[in-house]
C-alpha positions as CSV (number, residue, x, y, z in Angstrom):
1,X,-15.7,-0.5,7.6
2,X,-17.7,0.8,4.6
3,X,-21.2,2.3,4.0
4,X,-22.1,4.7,6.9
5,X,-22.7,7.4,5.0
6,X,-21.3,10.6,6.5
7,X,-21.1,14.1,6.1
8,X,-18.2,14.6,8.1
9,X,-15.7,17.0,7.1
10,X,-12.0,16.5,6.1
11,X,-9.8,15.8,9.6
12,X,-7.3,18.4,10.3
13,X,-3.6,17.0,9.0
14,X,-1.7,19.7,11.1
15,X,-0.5,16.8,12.7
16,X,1.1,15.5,10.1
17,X,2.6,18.8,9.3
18,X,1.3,18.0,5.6
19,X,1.1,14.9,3.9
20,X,4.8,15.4,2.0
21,X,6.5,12.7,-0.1
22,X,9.7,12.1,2.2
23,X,13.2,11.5,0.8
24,X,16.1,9.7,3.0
25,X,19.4,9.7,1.3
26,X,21.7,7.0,1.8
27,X,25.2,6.6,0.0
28,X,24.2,3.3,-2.3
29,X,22.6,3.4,-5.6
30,X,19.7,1.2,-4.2
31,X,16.6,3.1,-3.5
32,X,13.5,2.2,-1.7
33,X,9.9,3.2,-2.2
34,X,7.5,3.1,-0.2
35,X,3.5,3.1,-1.2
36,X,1.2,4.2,1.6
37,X,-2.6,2.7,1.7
38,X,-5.8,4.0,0.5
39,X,-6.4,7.3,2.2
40,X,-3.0,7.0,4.3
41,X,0.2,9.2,4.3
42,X,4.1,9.4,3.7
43,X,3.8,8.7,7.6
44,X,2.9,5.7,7.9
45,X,6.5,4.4,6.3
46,X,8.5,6.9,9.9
47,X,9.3,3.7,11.7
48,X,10.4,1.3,8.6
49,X,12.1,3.8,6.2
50,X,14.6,5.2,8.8
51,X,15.1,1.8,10.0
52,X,16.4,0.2,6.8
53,X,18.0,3.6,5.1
54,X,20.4,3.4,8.7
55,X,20.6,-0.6,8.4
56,X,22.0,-0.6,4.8
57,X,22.2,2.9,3.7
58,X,20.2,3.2,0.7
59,X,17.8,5.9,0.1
60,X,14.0,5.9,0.6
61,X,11.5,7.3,-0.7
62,X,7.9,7.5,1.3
63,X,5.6,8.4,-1.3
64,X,2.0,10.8,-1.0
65,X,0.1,9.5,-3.6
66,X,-2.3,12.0,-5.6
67,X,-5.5,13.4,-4.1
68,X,-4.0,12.6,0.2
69,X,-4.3,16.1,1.2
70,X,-7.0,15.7,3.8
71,X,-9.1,17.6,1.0
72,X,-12.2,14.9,0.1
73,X,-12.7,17.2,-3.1
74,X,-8.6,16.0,-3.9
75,X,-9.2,12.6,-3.3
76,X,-12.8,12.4,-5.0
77,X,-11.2,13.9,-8.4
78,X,-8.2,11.4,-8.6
79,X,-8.3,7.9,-11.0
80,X,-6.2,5.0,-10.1
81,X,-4.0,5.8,-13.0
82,X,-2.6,9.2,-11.1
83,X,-1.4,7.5,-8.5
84,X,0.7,4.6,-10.8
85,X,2.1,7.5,-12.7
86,X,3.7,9.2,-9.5
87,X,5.5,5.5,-8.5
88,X,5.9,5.3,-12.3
89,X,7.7,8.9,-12.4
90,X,10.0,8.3,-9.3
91,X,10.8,4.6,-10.8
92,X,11.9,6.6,-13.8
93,X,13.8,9.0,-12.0
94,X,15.8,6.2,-9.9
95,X,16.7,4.3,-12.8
96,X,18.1,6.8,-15.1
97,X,20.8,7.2,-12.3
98,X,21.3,3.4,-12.1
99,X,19.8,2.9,-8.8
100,X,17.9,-0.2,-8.1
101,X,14.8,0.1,-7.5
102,X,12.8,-2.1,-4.6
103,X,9.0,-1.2,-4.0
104,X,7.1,-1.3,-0.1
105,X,3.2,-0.8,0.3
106,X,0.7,-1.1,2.4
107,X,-2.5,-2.1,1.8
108,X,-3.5,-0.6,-1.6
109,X,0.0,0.9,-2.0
110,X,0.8,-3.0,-1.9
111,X,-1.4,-3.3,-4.4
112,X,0.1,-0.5,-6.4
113,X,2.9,-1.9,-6.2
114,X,2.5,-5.0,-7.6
115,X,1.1,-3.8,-10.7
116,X,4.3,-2.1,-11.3
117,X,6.4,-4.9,-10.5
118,X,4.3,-7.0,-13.1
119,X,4.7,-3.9,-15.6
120,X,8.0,-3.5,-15.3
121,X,9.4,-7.0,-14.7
122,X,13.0,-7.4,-14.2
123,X,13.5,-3.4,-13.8
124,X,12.0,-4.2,-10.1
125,X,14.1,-5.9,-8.0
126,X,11.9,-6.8,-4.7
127,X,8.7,-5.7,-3.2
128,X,8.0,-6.2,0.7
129,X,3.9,-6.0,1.1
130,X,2.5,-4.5,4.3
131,X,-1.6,-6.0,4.5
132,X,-1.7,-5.9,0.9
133,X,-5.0,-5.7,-0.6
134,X,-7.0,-8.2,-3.0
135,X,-9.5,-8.2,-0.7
136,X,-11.2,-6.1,1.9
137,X,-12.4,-8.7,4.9
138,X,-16.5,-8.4,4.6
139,X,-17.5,-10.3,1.9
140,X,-20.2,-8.4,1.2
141,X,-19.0,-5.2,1.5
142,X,-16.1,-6.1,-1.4
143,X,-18.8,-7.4,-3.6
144,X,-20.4,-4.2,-3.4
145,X,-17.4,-2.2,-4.1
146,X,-16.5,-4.9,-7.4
147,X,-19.9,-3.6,-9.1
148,X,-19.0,0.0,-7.8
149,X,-16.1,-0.2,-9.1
150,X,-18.0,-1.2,-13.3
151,X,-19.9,2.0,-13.2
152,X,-19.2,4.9,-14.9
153,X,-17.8,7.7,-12.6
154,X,-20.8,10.4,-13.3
155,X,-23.2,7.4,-12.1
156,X,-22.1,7.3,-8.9
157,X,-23.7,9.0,-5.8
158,X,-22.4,11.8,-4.8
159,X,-22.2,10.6,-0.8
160,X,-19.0,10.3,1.6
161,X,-18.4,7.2,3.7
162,X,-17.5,7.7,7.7
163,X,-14.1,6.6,8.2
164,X,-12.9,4.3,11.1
165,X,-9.5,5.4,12.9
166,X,-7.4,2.1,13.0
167,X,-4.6,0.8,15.2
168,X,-1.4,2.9,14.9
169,X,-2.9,5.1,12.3
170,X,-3.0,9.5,12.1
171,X,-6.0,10.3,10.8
172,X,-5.5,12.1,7.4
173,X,-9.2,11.9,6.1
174,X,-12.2,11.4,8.3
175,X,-14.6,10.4,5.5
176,X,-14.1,9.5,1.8
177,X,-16.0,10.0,-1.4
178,X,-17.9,7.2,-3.0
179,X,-15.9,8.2,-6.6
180,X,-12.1,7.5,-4.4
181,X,-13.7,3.9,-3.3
182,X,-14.6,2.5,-6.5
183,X,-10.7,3.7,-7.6
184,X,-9.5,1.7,-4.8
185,X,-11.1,-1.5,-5.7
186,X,-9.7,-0.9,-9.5
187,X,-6.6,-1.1,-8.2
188,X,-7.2,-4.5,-5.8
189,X,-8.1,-6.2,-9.0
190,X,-6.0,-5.1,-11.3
191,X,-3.2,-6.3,-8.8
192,X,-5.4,-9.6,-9.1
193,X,-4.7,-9.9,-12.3
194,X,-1.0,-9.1,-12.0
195,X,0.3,-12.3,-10.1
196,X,1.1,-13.9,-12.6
197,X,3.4,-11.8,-14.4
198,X,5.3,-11.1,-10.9
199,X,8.5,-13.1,-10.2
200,X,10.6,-10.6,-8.2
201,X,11.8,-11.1,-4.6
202,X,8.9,-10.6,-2.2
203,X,8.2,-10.2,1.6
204,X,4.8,-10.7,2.6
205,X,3.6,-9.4,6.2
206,X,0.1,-9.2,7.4
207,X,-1.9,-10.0,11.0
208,X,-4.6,-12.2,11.7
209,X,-6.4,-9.2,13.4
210,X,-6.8,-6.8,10.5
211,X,-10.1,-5.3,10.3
212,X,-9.6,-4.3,7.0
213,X,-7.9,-6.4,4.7
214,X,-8.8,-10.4,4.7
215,X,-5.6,-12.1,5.1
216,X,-6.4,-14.8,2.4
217,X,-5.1,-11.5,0.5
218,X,-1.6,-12.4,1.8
219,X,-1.6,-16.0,1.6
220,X,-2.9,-15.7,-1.9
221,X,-0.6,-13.4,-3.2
222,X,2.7,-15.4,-1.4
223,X,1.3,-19.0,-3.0
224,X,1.5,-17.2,-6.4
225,X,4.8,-15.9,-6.5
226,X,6.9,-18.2,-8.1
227,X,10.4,-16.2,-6.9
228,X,12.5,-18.2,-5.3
229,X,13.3,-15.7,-2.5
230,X,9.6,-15.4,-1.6
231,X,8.9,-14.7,2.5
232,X,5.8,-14.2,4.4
233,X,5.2,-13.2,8.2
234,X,2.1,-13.6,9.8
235,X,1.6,-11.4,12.7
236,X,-1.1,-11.9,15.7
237,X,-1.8,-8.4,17.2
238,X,-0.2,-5.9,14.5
239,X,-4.1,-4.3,13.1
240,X,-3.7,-2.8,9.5
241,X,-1.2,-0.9,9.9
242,X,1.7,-3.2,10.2
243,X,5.2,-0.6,9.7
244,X,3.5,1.7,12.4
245,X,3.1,-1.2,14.8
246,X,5.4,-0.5,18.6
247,X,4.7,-3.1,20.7
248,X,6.3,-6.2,20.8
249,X,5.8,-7.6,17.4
250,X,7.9,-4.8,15.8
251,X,10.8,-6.9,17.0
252,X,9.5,-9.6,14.9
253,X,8.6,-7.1,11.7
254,X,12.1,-5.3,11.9
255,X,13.7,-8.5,12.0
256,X,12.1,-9.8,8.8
257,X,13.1,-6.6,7.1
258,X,16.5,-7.2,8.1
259,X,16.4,-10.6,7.0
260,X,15.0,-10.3,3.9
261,X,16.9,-7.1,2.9
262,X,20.1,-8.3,4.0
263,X,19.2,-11.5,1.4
264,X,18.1,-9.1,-1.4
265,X,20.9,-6.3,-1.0
């Protein structure tokens, strides 16, 4: 997935008619947000969010997280700590109008989201993770990024990494900076270190055929939740991902959501 260096330039997001954070408004004080991954989009939550703001009528919130323009120059200036003071900010928001608050991610947005929900305790009330990342599936390649990730930002190279278009996803970047990467992996272990302080409701879903994410990610983070109410769904053929799928494991991911929602709400 990583290291083929590239000087490709950013991919046009015309097609996404601009990364925008999306708001659905429903007529209970529950509100859902929803964390896209690490160079993904507010569209990656247009199956899931809908679903679940019609189901039970809450509101959701599909975040853009700092930097996700398609702009590498954006994405190469931001620091992990941008993009937990946006959730942060619309956490804020939600709760001084008494809403409660439930967190979604996917992939590093899971990731995100747990370090809230360790930060913030009891002021989270559940947090459904999409191929949440701890760590990425070559070995080697996520050793590399863990010492990337200890050096100061002006000592690393000034190079963008070729990007590989996954299952179900619209392209928002086709290459990332070096800088952006070694943010990511902050994240993945500082949501390492979070487990323990989590103990809200959780839904875990990831798929054996993710060519991103290992799924001992999943299975780690689901045997150290010590909720009660704590669900995982492993999926065969879903790729990375997971709330885009449309074939016929959706079924099977829409019916978790119910179930678990329907339990929570």
């Amino acid at each position: 997935m990583f290291f083929n260096s590239s000087n490709s330039s950013p991919a046009n997001v015309s097609k996404l008619s601009a990364n925008a954070t999306s708001f659905l408004k429903g007529d209970k004080d529950i509100t859902l947000i929803c964390v896209h991954g690490f160079t993904g989009s507010s569209h990656d939550f247009s199956i899931v969010a809908p679903y679940l703001k019609n189901l039970f009528n809450i509101n959701c919130i599909s975040l853009s997280l700092p930097g996700h323009t398609g702009k590498i120059e954006d994405l190469k200036a931001i620091q992990y700590q941008d993009w937990l003071n946006v959730i942060q900010g619309h956490i804020d928001s939600c709760l001084e109008k008494n809403h409660q608050v439930h967190l979604m991610g996917l992939s590093m947005g899971g990731s995100l989201a747990m370090i809230i929900a360790a930060q913030l305790q009891d002021k989270i009330k559940s947090m459904t993770l999409f191929s949440p990342a701890i760590w990425i599936i070559n070995r080697k390649q996520d050793l590399a990024l863990y010492y990337l990730s200890k050096l100061p930002r002006f000592l690393i190279p000034n190079i963008t990494i070729k990007k590989d278009k996954k299952k179900n996803e619209v392209l928002l970047f086709e290459s990332y900076p070096l800088q952006a990467l070694a943010e990511y992996k902050k994240v993945t272990l500082l949501a390492k270190d979070a487990l323990p302080k989590i103990n809200c409701p959780s839904l875990v879903i990831y798929s054996d055929d993710d060519d991103v994410i290992s799924p001992k990610s999943s299975q780690f983070i689901y045997k150290h939740n010590k909720n009660k109410i704590n669900h995982i769904l492993n999926l065969k053929h879903a790729g990375h991902i997971i709330p885009m799928i449309q074939d016929q494991e959706q079924a099977s991911m829409l019916n978790a959501l119910k179930t678990f929602y329907t339990e929570i709400f």
